[in-house]
Amino acid sequence: MLVILYQQFAMCERRCRCLANNSSCWPNASVWEAFNETIDGRLLSPEPSAAVCNGKTYDAQACTLAKAQWYNATWRSNQTGAMQNHNWENSSCSISYNSTICNQGSVAVFAVSATLPEHVQTTIRFAASNNLRLVIKSTGHDYLGRSTATGSLLLWLHHMKTMTLIEQYSSCGHPTILNAARIDAGVQWGEVYRWLNEFNLTAIGGAAGSVGVAGGYVQGGGHSPLSRWKGMAADQVLEYDVVTVDGQRQTVSECQNGDLFWALNGGGGGTFAVVLSVVLRTFPSPSIVVATFDVTTPNEARYKSLTEDFIRLVSTVADAGWSGYFNMLDMKLAGVFHVPNGNLTAVNDTLTDFAIKNLDLDFGKTLIFSLQSFYDYFAIILEPSNPTGFNVLLSSRLIRESTVRNSPEKVAEVFAQARGQSSTGSSLLGHIVAGGAVSNISNTNNSINPAWRTALLHMVYSQGWLDTTSEDVQQYLAKQVTHRTEILDQLSTGSQPSCYSNEADPNEVNWQENFYGSQTIYNQLKTIKDKVDPLGLLVCRHCVGSDDWTLDLNCPTTPDPPTTQHPGNSTISNLSVFSTKIEQVLLVSLIISQMFLSTY
């Protein structure tokens, strides 16, 4: 019956979505009850993560638990209505005060906690037949608000947790690949690393253990602590198992549904199909040499000269296979290097030379040590540093390797201008995750932004604020995030600015080109999108095809736009805003050194 309803719906033109506040089209209670029976009773009513601390939904015991777990990424990913960054839920609920106007905000009204492919298929058909706004979420690691929408139905994949090791994988006539891993949609990277470590294996995945594997991370390209060693996460994809918008389950690989495979591998999640699982290459786990550093300078001039020396060092260590992360904040430069299968003596010698060039500065907190496996590095250094629960906005730029190597003075000057300020809750985070194997395109069949292939650095500017911050100030901070990216654009002379779409400014003006590499690539992705989802059932912020919809993504654009207004969250919640406490943003900065010292 639902298939027939979808087919009838598919014959219609695009129209404004039916939202929960529209009683004339929103399914009534009996319809929802009947639908719930078809999905084994998996229908839920999500709430914002702070709802238990506010208004009519106040629950003292639950509020105490929420406050204790507020910055716990695992707790947040286990909450149906929670996002990892609170601003994408709403601005009317807070653990900082008891609001009498706490409302649903951008949190979906109903959610399906899918555990079987049939749950996904049935939900897609139900959403299509009732013209509902459908959003997809696994863990809520989403810096552009793509996994939530006011008045929507959420397809929650978090509890699809199966992991299978395929000792001999063969497909499309290629040579057999040993030890491929099939990972379900709800599995998170920390779970994968722990599981693969039992086989002395690892995979090219995220630095934050609570990030989902098969969703927007890998579909957006996926940079990794190991990407310079073996390439981007999307470069490792062998196959997807998906459900398309007609409710059909399909295998997607290089030789089956090849266009969709190309689009899913880099074109972004949440827009082409719902991924049930992904098959990835794995690798024997490397040993890791680690070096943490934390240096403070006395004045601006000294900070600039230190930064110049550091940028030259980046080129040197890149040649030696190093990767890492660094944080530029106030007068501080701090971070961590890691070297797969590295030589401890060589790392020590390189950093000693760097310190000798800067003898007037204190490098006493530098620590250099070896770990037996990548999992050890992840568990000791990366996993404890997984900030979440904050209001936060990001913007990013990919910096060409040739620019870093040929113009270190210019790079240092621009980075010093764009760096963060603890007084304003901002930070500039550098990721040495490009170059190396990322630049090797001989074995890739994907739509990853081609700027990754020529970059060396991925730079992210973050801005946070407190729940008590006024909306006017929030709007100002959002504009500052965009402005800081414009500062980084000074390094894009002669080339188009590009960024990582998973960690980008939701207010990016030229997002089609900057996210996806060029208008030509975007048009190719759009052609595939129109083919696999002609009515735009899957639509999300700055996703391929979203430019066919109004700003709230609820109505198709027409020469005479509909006058019906769809209430959304507060203005800043429809932006993308980031964390307040700089020291806890991402994996680097002083936290890493302090955390390491407390561990040993």
XYZ file of C-alpha atoms in Angstrom:
600
model
C 0.000 0.000 0.000
C 2.770 2.440 0.935
C 4.568 1.696 -2.345
C 1.403 2.618 -4.252
C 1.074 5.828 -2.247
C 4.684 6.731 -3.044
C 4.115 6.103 -6.731
C 1.060 8.360 -6.642
C 3.056 11.039 -4.840
C 5.914 10.706 -7.305
C 3.584 11.658 -10.131
C 3.023 15.048 -8.500
C 5.163 18.121 -8.781
C 7.282 19.379 -5.946
C 5.238 21.182 -3.336
C 5.656 22.689 0.104
C 6.264 20.065 2.767
C 3.608 19.260 5.295
C 4.929 20.289 8.716
C 3.703 19.399 12.183
C 2.097 22.806 12.727
C -0.167 22.330 9.692
C -3.164 20.402 10.978
C -4.829 20.282 7.560
C -2.212 17.923 6.107
C -0.278 16.517 9.064
C -1.232 12.851 9.644
C -3.656 12.381 12.543
C -3.041 10.193 15.577
C -4.631 7.111 14.048
C -2.397 7.368 10.976
C 0.718 7.661 13.141
C -0.466 4.714 15.226
C -0.938 2.593 12.122
C 2.477 3.636 10.818
C 4.072 2.754 14.154
C 2.741 -0.784 13.835
C 4.490 -1.180 10.472
C 7.874 -0.288 12.017
C 7.653 -2.593 15.028
C 6.738 0.182 17.444
C 9.931 2.172 16.801
C 8.232 5.606 16.706
C 9.544 8.093 19.286
C 8.793 11.668 20.369
C 12.164 13.478 20.597
C 12.829 16.387 22.923
C 15.593 18.991 22.974
C 18.443 17.869 25.202
C 17.744 20.635 27.746
C 13.948 20.237 27.790
C 14.043 18.367 31.122
C 15.545 21.473 32.742
C 12.909 23.882 31.462
C 9.267 24.879 31.685
C 6.475 22.314 31.712
C 8.851 19.448 30.970
C 11.063 20.145 33.994
C 12.234 16.942 35.688
C 14.656 17.494 38.567
C 16.292 14.065 38.414
C 16.583 14.056 34.621
C 17.884 17.631 34.669
C 20.638 16.701 37.121
C 21.681 13.886 34.774
C 21.550 16.162 31.715
C 23.767 18.759 33.402
C 26.273 16.071 34.410
C 26.410 14.625 30.895
C 25.997 17.831 28.895
C 29.532 17.777 27.461
C 29.613 13.992 26.966
C 29.539 13.217 23.242
C 28.380 9.626 23.803
C 25.463 10.757 25.964
C 24.443 13.325 23.378
C 24.578 10.830 20.507
C 22.301 8.517 22.536
C 19.589 11.195 22.870
C 17.030 11.071 20.079
C 16.549 14.841 19.936
C 20.067 15.977 20.798
C 22.661 17.410 18.478
C 26.340 17.474 19.393
C 26.189 21.268 19.319
C 23.194 22.591 21.179
C 22.529 25.571 18.914
C 21.135 23.249 16.243
C 18.345 22.149 18.583
C 16.944 25.524 19.663
C 17.710 28.643 21.672
C 14.708 28.547 24.002
C 15.892 25.680 26.251
C 19.041 25.761 28.374
C 20.675 24.029 31.316
C 21.901 27.477 32.408
C 18.425 28.728 33.373
C 14.836 27.470 33.587
C 13.026 28.872 30.583
C 9.250 29.124 30.635
C 9.142 29.284 26.834
C 11.176 26.141 26.110
C 9.825 24.749 22.843
C 10.621 22.057 20.287
C 12.764 24.406 18.206
C 14.410 22.593 15.296
C 14.063 19.164 16.901
C 11.899 16.755 14.893
C 8.395 16.101 16.217
C 8.561 12.342 15.621
C 11.490 9.994 15.085
C 11.867 6.439 13.870
C 14.607 4.577 15.732
C 15.466 2.263 12.858
C 17.270 -1.013 13.521
C 16.388 -2.867 10.306
C 16.517 -1.907 6.616
C 12.758 -2.458 6.483
C 12.280 0.301 9.053
C 14.162 2.668 6.788
C 12.244 1.640 3.689
C 8.860 1.970 5.368
C 9.744 5.366 6.840
C 10.887 6.759 3.504
C 7.694 5.609 1.812
C 5.555 7.042 4.601
C 7.331 10.412 4.454
C 6.991 10.535 0.675
C 3.331 9.557 0.611
C 2.469 12.180 3.244
C 4.776 14.873 1.805
C 6.616 15.221 5.126
C 9.896 16.976 5.796
C 12.303 14.084 6.410
C 15.685 14.457 8.129
C 18.359 11.821 8.786
C 20.583 11.557 11.854
C 22.914 9.047 13.423
C 25.085 10.817 16.020
C 24.270 14.524 15.570
C 27.816 15.546 14.578
C 26.560 18.180 12.193
C 27.955 21.700 11.926
C 25.445 22.968 9.344
C 22.129 21.848 10.832
C 21.561 19.185 8.199
C 20.211 16.557 10.599
C 17.324 18.461 12.108
C 14.405 20.623 10.981
C 11.361 22.247 12.537
C 8.163 20.212 12.220
C 9.905 17.227 10.647
C 10.077 13.442 10.884
C 13.515 12.123 11.877
C 14.957 8.883 10.534
C 17.340 7.979 13.375
C 19.943 5.371 12.392
C 21.967 5.405 15.608
C 21.072 1.875 16.698
C 22.134 0.156 13.469
C 25.404 -1.142 14.953
C 26.547 -4.267 13.078
C 30.244 -4.552 12.080
C 31.464 -7.400 9.886
C 35.013 -8.246 8.792
C 35.134 -9.543 5.212
C 38.380 -11.492 5.008
C 38.314 -11.596 1.200
C 36.291 -8.950 -0.606
C 36.004 -8.892 -4.391
C 33.819 -6.753 -6.609
C 33.720 -5.221 -10.060
C 36.407 -7.567 -11.363
C 39.142 -6.006 -9.204
C 41.730 -8.075 -7.326
C 40.584 -9.473 -3.996
C 40.948 -7.067 -1.079
C 41.848 -8.564 2.280
C 40.014 -7.632 5.478
C 37.425 -5.184 4.251
C 34.939 -4.034 6.887
C 31.188 -3.604 6.478
C 30.021 -0.909 8.906
C 26.364 -0.141 9.630
C 24.939 3.369 9.595
C 24.862 3.833 13.374
C 28.412 2.715 14.154
C 30.797 5.383 15.469
C 34.533 5.630 14.863
C 35.512 4.859 18.437
C 33.598 1.583 18.159
C 35.303 0.755 14.855
C 38.806 1.473 16.140
C 38.307 -0.697 19.230
C 36.855 -3.558 17.183
C 39.506 -3.481 14.454
C 42.264 -3.297 17.045
C 41.347 -6.867 18.042
C 42.604 -7.901 14.585
C 45.604 -5.510 14.658
C 43.858 -3.471 11.970
C 42.700 0.116 11.620
C 40.723 2.250 9.186
C 40.919 5.783 7.825
C 38.405 7.530 10.059
C 37.637 10.533 12.192
C 39.613 11.924 15.102
C 36.480 12.219 17.266
C 35.329 8.785 18.363
C 31.633 9.705 18.510
C 31.464 10.650 14.812
C 29.387 8.270 12.697
C 31.170 6.261 10.020
C 28.747 5.798 7.152
C 26.898 9.105 7.095
C 27.979 12.652 6.338
C 31.560 12.022 7.456
C 32.577 9.564 4.756
C 30.076 10.893 2.225
C 31.595 14.360 2.609
C 35.108 13.031 2.002
C 36.294 12.448 5.563
C 39.714 13.808 6.600
C 41.515 11.671 9.163
C 44.577 11.552 11.428
C 45.718 8.875 8.958
C 44.634 10.543 5.708
C 48.157 11.665 4.762
C 49.206 8.021 5.229
C 46.495 6.347 3.115
C 44.144 9.001 1.705
C 40.712 10.358 2.554
C 38.017 8.154 4.084
C 35.979 8.290 0.876
C 39.009 6.957 -1.010
C 38.612 3.723 0.981
C 34.946 3.060 0.125
C 34.283 -0.142 -1.823
C 30.510 -0.362 -1.627
C 27.366 1.167 -0.144
C 24.095 -0.500 0.794
C 21.413 2.175 0.408
C 17.698 2.832 0.309
C 16.660 5.243 -2.437
C 13.724 7.643 -2.145
C 11.344 5.153 -3.778
C 11.964 2.853 -0.824
C 14.061 0.394 -2.792
C 17.228 -1.161 -1.387
C 20.215 -1.111 -3.723
C 23.889 -2.022 -3.780
C 26.001 0.923 -4.938
C 29.569 0.391 -6.108
C 31.902 1.281 -8.932
C 30.138 -1.199 -11.231
C 26.597 -1.050 -9.794
C 24.841 2.317 -9.877
C 28.215 3.890 -10.637
C 26.950 7.479 -10.903
C 25.371 7.285 -7.474
C 28.563 5.717 -6.075
C 30.589 8.649 -7.413
C 28.135 11.164 -5.932
C 27.934 9.516 -2.490
C 31.734 9.491 -2.276
C 32.314 13.159 -1.568
C 29.080 14.805 -2.676
C 27.724 14.989 0.853
C 25.339 13.011 3.033
C 21.620 13.354 3.531
C 20.681 14.145 -0.059
C 21.219 11.276 -2.542
C 20.025 8.196 -0.625
C 19.909 6.760 2.899
C 23.034 4.702 3.519
C 22.447 1.528 5.534
C 26.077 0.403 5.544
C 29.431 1.018 3.900
C 32.272 -1.373 3.017
C 35.740 0.107 3.668
C 39.330 -0.956 3.198
C 41.258 -1.584 6.410
C 45.010 -1.603 7.021
C 47.464 -3.216 9.443
C 47.680 -0.771 12.322
C 50.839 1.367 12.290
C 52.832 2.311 15.348
C 52.672 6.037 16.101
C 55.314 8.501 17.234
C 53.645 11.427 19.007
C 54.921 14.899 19.861
C 52.898 17.508 21.732
C 53.954 21.156 21.902
C 52.799 24.334 23.632
C 54.631 27.654 23.161
C 53.719 31.181 24.292
C 55.301 34.344 22.931
C 55.687 37.721 24.695
C 54.425 40.003 21.913
C 52.946 40.243 18.403
C 56.256 40.523 16.567
C 57.630 37.441 18.268
C 54.411 35.540 17.601
C 54.645 36.309 13.902
C 58.282 35.203 13.642
C 57.509 31.984 15.554
C 54.606 31.326 13.208
C 56.866 31.805 10.182
C 59.311 29.257 11.570
C 56.421 26.904 12.295
C 55.025 27.134 8.749
C 58.478 26.266 7.394
C 58.563 23.368 9.849
C 55.221 22.125 8.516
C 56.713 21.763 5.043
C 59.696 19.899 6.462
C 57.690 17.448 8.541
C 55.207 16.883 5.721
C 58.086 15.547 3.627
C 58.831 13.114 6.468
C 55.237 11.801 6.603
C 54.097 13.656 9.710
C 50.499 14.711 10.337
C 49.005 16.784 13.112
C 46.797 19.494 14.521
C 47.623 22.932 15.909
C 45.767 25.735 17.617
C 46.499 29.460 17.222
C 45.058 31.411 20.132
C 46.154 34.756 21.601
C 49.956 34.501 21.889
C 49.952 30.702 22.036
C 50.809 28.061 19.460
C 49.997 24.540 20.628
C 49.159 21.156 19.215
C 50.233 17.636 18.409
C 52.181 15.869 15.659
C 51.838 12.157 14.933
C 53.893 9.991 12.580
C 52.608 6.584 11.410
C 55.463 4.054 11.628
C 57.692 6.973 12.593
C 61.207 7.110 13.997
C 61.349 8.502 17.526
C 64.936 9.764 17.183
C 64.191 11.566 13.921
C 61.131 13.264 15.412
C 63.126 14.336 18.447
C 65.955 15.727 16.302
C 63.549 17.716 14.118
C 61.772 19.349 17.042
C 65.068 19.991 18.830
C 66.286 21.927 15.778
C 63.034 23.911 15.796
C 63.483 24.750 19.481
C 67.126 25.791 18.942
C 65.949 28.335 16.351
C 63.705 29.798 19.040
C 65.919 29.592 22.146
C 64.258 32.578 23.816
C 60.953 30.700 24.043
C 59.978 27.966 26.487
C 59.579 24.556 24.807
C 59.687 22.762 28.150
C 56.198 21.286 27.713
C 57.118 19.442 24.505
C 56.635 15.683 24.909
C 57.802 13.018 22.446
C 56.929 9.344 22.807
C 55.979 6.192 20.884
C 52.793 4.122 20.922
C 52.406 0.599 19.593
C 49.270 1.139 17.518
C 46.970 3.780 16.122
C 44.320 2.643 18.574
C 46.647 3.487 21.472
C 47.094 6.974 20.030
C 43.366 7.361 19.567
C 42.510 6.098 23.058
C 45.167 8.116 24.914
C 45.334 11.370 22.957
C 42.297 11.828 20.707
C 39.336 10.169 22.404
C 39.501 12.140 25.678
C 39.522 15.406 23.710
C 36.069 15.277 22.090
C 34.316 18.572 22.926
C 30.572 18.751 22.505
C 27.477 20.401 23.951
C 28.542 23.962 23.111
C 27.009 26.571 20.851
C 29.467 26.838 17.978
C 29.922 28.110 14.441
C 32.714 27.085 12.054
C 34.172 28.254 8.798
C 37.081 26.666 6.958
C 39.512 26.900 4.080
C 41.849 24.445 2.353
C 45.327 25.956 1.908
C 47.308 24.828 -1.120
C 50.546 22.959 -0.490
C 52.397 25.161 -2.987
C 51.320 28.267 -1.039
C 52.550 26.835 2.270
C 55.894 25.840 0.758
C 56.537 28.902 -1.389
C 55.086 31.713 0.741
C 55.601 30.857 4.432
C 55.858 34.527 5.408
C 52.507 35.330 3.811
C 50.864 32.256 5.324
C 52.185 33.175 8.776
C 50.969 36.755 8.435
C 47.454 35.693 7.418
C 47.200 33.027 10.117
C 48.298 35.564 12.743
C 45.542 37.915 11.562
C 42.899 35.179 11.641
C 43.905 33.509 14.908
C 41.507 33.115 17.784
C 41.010 35.248 20.876
C 40.134 33.704 24.209
C 38.293 36.884 25.197
C 35.789 36.370 22.373
C 35.551 32.571 22.482
C 37.202 32.007 19.112
C 40.057 29.827 17.837
C 41.961 29.064 14.646
C 42.595 25.348 14.270
C 45.096 23.934 11.794
C 44.815 20.395 10.458
C 47.888 18.885 8.769
C 45.776 16.179 7.136
C 46.188 16.805 3.404
C 49.076 16.223 1.026
C 50.782 12.854 1.085
C 48.423 10.069 0.008
C 45.521 12.539 -0.204
C 47.228 14.020 -3.278
C 47.350 10.624 -4.996
C 44.313 10.398 -7.271
C 45.298 7.269 -9.203
C 42.922 4.982 -7.288
C 39.992 7.280 -6.590
C 36.498 7.208 -8.035
C 34.721 9.914 -6.118
C 33.480 13.471 -6.051
C 35.686 14.752 -3.222
C 36.376 18.465 -3.579
C 39.479 18.444 -5.843
C 41.031 21.172 -3.684
C 41.861 18.401 -1.209
C 44.249 16.933 -3.798
C 46.393 20.074 -3.925
C 46.088 21.203 -0.285
C 48.362 20.655 2.680
C 46.423 22.425 5.452
C 42.762 22.465 6.443
C 42.162 25.588 8.556
C 39.047 25.938 10.716
C 37.942 29.091 12.490
C 35.536 28.446 15.364
C 33.357 30.831 17.317
C 31.326 30.049 20.403
C 28.906 31.802 22.728
C 26.922 31.257 25.910
C 23.189 30.503 26.029
C 22.679 33.888 27.665
C 24.218 35.760 24.711
C 21.729 38.095 23.025
C 20.610 37.370 19.496
C 22.142 40.632 18.234
C 25.553 39.578 19.542
C 25.106 36.114 18.088
C 24.424 37.638 14.686
C 27.553 39.759 15.036
C 29.632 36.697 15.915
C 28.240 34.836 12.909
C 29.376 37.679 10.652
C 32.802 37.570 12.271
C 33.128 33.902 11.359
C 32.477 34.742 7.722
C 34.905 37.685 7.922
C 37.692 35.528 9.335
C 37.335 33.205 6.366
C 37.708 36.210 4.092
C 41.043 36.877 5.805
C 42.154 33.334 4.927
C 41.037 33.970 1.345
C 44.128 36.163 0.945
C 45.941 32.837 0.486
C 43.646 31.826 -2.401
C 45.149 34.317 -4.849
C 44.922 32.875 -8.348
C 42.647 30.035 -7.266
C 39.103 29.603 -6.055
C 38.569 29.455 -2.279
C 37.664 25.939 -1.182
C 36.644 24.322 2.065
C 35.659 21.056 3.691
C 31.872 20.916 3.444
C 31.476 19.029 6.750
C 33.252 21.796 8.682
C 32.136 24.932 6.911
C 30.288 28.202 7.334
C 26.512 27.672 6.881
C 26.447 31.247 5.609
C 28.973 30.538 2.838
C 27.859 32.611 -0.140
C 29.407 30.640 -3.012
C 28.847 27.285 -1.326
C 28.199 25.341 -4.534
C 31.715 26.065 -5.804
C 33.543 26.331 -2.482
C 32.067 23.095 -1.055
C 32.243 20.948 -4.158
C 35.187 22.387 -6.082
C 33.611 24.018 -9.121
C 30.264 24.802 -10.682
C 30.923 22.023 -13.196
C 31.299 19.389 -10.465
C 28.261 20.759 -8.653
C 26.209 20.547 -11.849
C 27.280 16.921 -12.315
C 26.211 16.136 -8.761
C 22.956 18.031 -9.301
C 22.172 15.969 -12.403
C 22.556 12.773 -10.374
C 20.488 14.247 -7.535
C 17.645 15.117 -9.912
C 17.732 11.589 -11.284
C 17.699 9.679 -7.994
C 15.467 12.124 -6.053
C 13.391 14.111 -8.567
C 10.985 15.489 -5.939
C 13.668 16.442 -3.436
C 12.457 14.272 -0.566
C 15.990 14.435 0.875
C 16.911 18.077 1.292
C 19.361 19.665 3.730
C 21.289 22.898 4.206
C 23.841 23.544 1.437
C 23.418 19.965 0.216
C 23.329 19.252 -3.501
C 19.916 20.334 -4.781
C 19.043 22.541 -1.803
C 19.225 25.621 -4.028
C 15.919 24.451 -5.558
C 14.219 25.191 -2.244
C 13.440 28.211 -0.112
C 15.754 29.247 2.696
C 13.884 27.115 5.253
C 14.031 24.201 2.750
C 10.296 23.566 3.073
C 9.026 24.913 -0.256
C 10.326 24.608 -3.821
C 11.393 27.875 -5.378
C 9.005 29.200 -8.035
C 8.669 32.445 -10.010
C 5.902 33.344 -7.541
C 7.102 31.969 -4.173
C 4.429 30.738 -1.746
C 3.437 33.270 0.905
C 3.002 30.660 3.638
C 5.590 31.118 6.341
C 7.041 28.154 8.165
C 8.202 29.043 11.682
C 11.714 27.889 12.391
C 14.193 28.235 15.158
C 15.729 31.528 16.201
C 17.909 33.227 13.598
C 21.202 32.168 15.090
C 20.031 28.555 15.313
C 19.480 28.644 11.572
C 23.107 29.624 11.245
C 25.843 27.320 12.455
C 27.518 28.425 15.628
C 30.310 26.917 17.657
C 31.761 26.331 21.059
C 32.572 28.842 23.757
C 35.531 27.327 25.569
C 38.447 27.535 23.204
C 40.648 25.165 25.169
C 38.142 22.388 24.464
C 37.575 22.998 20.754
C 38.641 19.937 18.768
C 41.662 17.832 19.515
C 44.505 20.233 19.984
C 45.710 23.097 22.132
C 46.748 22.987 25.748
C 44.220 20.267 26.551
C 46.351 17.684 24.775
C 49.461 18.453 26.780
C 47.532 18.721 30.034
C 45.582 15.560 29.307
C 48.751 13.641 28.506
C 50.437 14.785 31.688
C 47.450 13.689 33.754
C 47.380 10.309 32.011
C 50.957 9.383 32.901
